[in-house]
Amino acid sequence: MGRLIYDHIGPAVEIDDRTLAHLQVVITTKLRRHESFTLSWTRPDECGRTTIWIHPAIPVKFDFDDAEPTDLNRAWIQRLVDSANNGGGIILTGEHEDTSAPVS
């Protein structure tokens, strides 16, 4: 289980290493372009969700438990990029979740 540490405040967000590796690609690409966006996820042990504002001036750290990098799923990265580029920001979804269903 990896951790996303954002702005050194609050607790680290625990995210499995595979998901975190895919998020790292998308987040670092957006920040390299000086683009701000939101990142949202459902809290696994609670009701509701969390959203944070990601900005190039705020430090972010990706902390992995696995020493070896994971193989990346380009289709998943593309879904996350597409999500990041819309007005709602990145909505963290599972690797094989169907996101083609219309939003009501």
XYZ file of C-alpha atoms in Angstrom:
104
model
C 0.000 0.000 0.000
C 1.534 3.266 -1.122
C 0.824 6.772 0.077
C 0.106 10.102 -1.575
C 1.456 12.879 0.614
C 0.178 16.309 -0.363
C 1.424 19.592 1.098
C 2.743 17.856 4.231
C -0.581 18.520 5.994
C -3.143 16.026 7.106
C -2.693 12.292 6.950
C -1.173 10.589 3.933
C -3.713 9.096 1.548
C -3.219 5.330 1.344
C -3.497 4.060 -2.231
C -2.367 0.698 -3.550
C 0.983 0.913 -5.356
C -0.451 0.039 -8.782
C -3.078 2.784 -8.632
C -0.547 5.241 -7.212
C 1.866 4.547 -10.097
C -0.833 5.418 -12.622
C -1.808 8.543 -10.696
C 1.837 9.586 -10.556
C 2.074 9.582 -14.351
C -1.043 11.714 -14.754
C -0.354 14.117 -11.877
C 3.277 14.757 -12.801
C 2.342 15.310 -16.453
C -0.310 17.879 -15.486
C 2.002 19.621 -12.996
C 4.844 19.716 -15.507
C 2.465 21.700 -17.745
C 1.636 24.007 -14.800
C -1.990 22.833 -14.829
C -4.083 22.761 -11.658
C -6.953 20.313 -11.162
C -8.894 18.402 -8.531
C -8.420 14.789 -7.476
C -11.395 12.951 -5.959
C -11.770 9.473 -4.481
C -14.262 7.492 -2.470
C -13.156 6.801 1.097
C -13.059 2.999 1.461
C -13.955 2.713 5.157
C -16.337 5.652 5.357
C -19.280 7.091 3.555
C -18.567 9.885 1.111
C -15.627 11.064 -0.892
C -12.679 13.420 -0.640
C -11.535 16.034 -3.158
C -8.233 17.916 -3.060
C -6.948 20.754 -5.252
C -3.672 19.865 -6.963
C -1.506 22.892 -7.824
C 2.082 23.081 -9.154
C 3.206 25.225 -6.192
C 2.128 22.642 -3.592
C 4.527 19.761 -2.853
C 3.371 16.245 -3.620
C 5.142 12.994 -2.750
C 4.453 9.490 -4.043
C 5.624 6.911 -1.508
C 5.594 3.294 -2.745
C 5.974 0.154 -0.660
C 7.170 -1.916 -3.649
C 10.747 -1.215 -4.701
C 10.078 -2.339 -8.280
C 8.044 -0.149 -10.648
C 4.777 -1.596 -11.900
C 3.815 -2.205 -15.516
C 1.486 0.560 -16.630
C -1.902 0.184 -18.295
C -2.031 2.892 -20.994
C -5.824 2.667 -21.304
C -6.226 3.381 -17.576
C -3.795 6.290 -17.797
C -5.804 7.686 -20.706
C -9.073 7.421 -18.725
C -7.442 9.283 -15.828
C -6.035 11.939 -18.206
C -9.455 12.385 -19.803
C -10.964 12.762 -16.353
C -8.287 15.299 -15.342
C -8.951 17.361 -18.450
C -12.669 17.759 -17.802
C -14.190 20.233 -15.374
C -14.606 17.637 -12.638
C -10.906 16.805 -12.348
C -9.505 13.323 -11.784
C -12.126 10.947 -10.455
C -10.124 8.001 -9.183
C -11.579 4.804 -10.618
C -10.402 1.229 -10.579
C -8.303 -0.098 -13.406
C -11.091 -2.092 -15.045
C -14.121 0.006 -14.095
C -16.464 0.831 -16.963
C -16.561 4.605 -17.212
C -18.524 4.671 -20.465
C -21.908 4.682 -18.709
C -23.701 8.032 -18.979
C -23.652 10.253 -15.921
C -27.131 11.038 -14.631
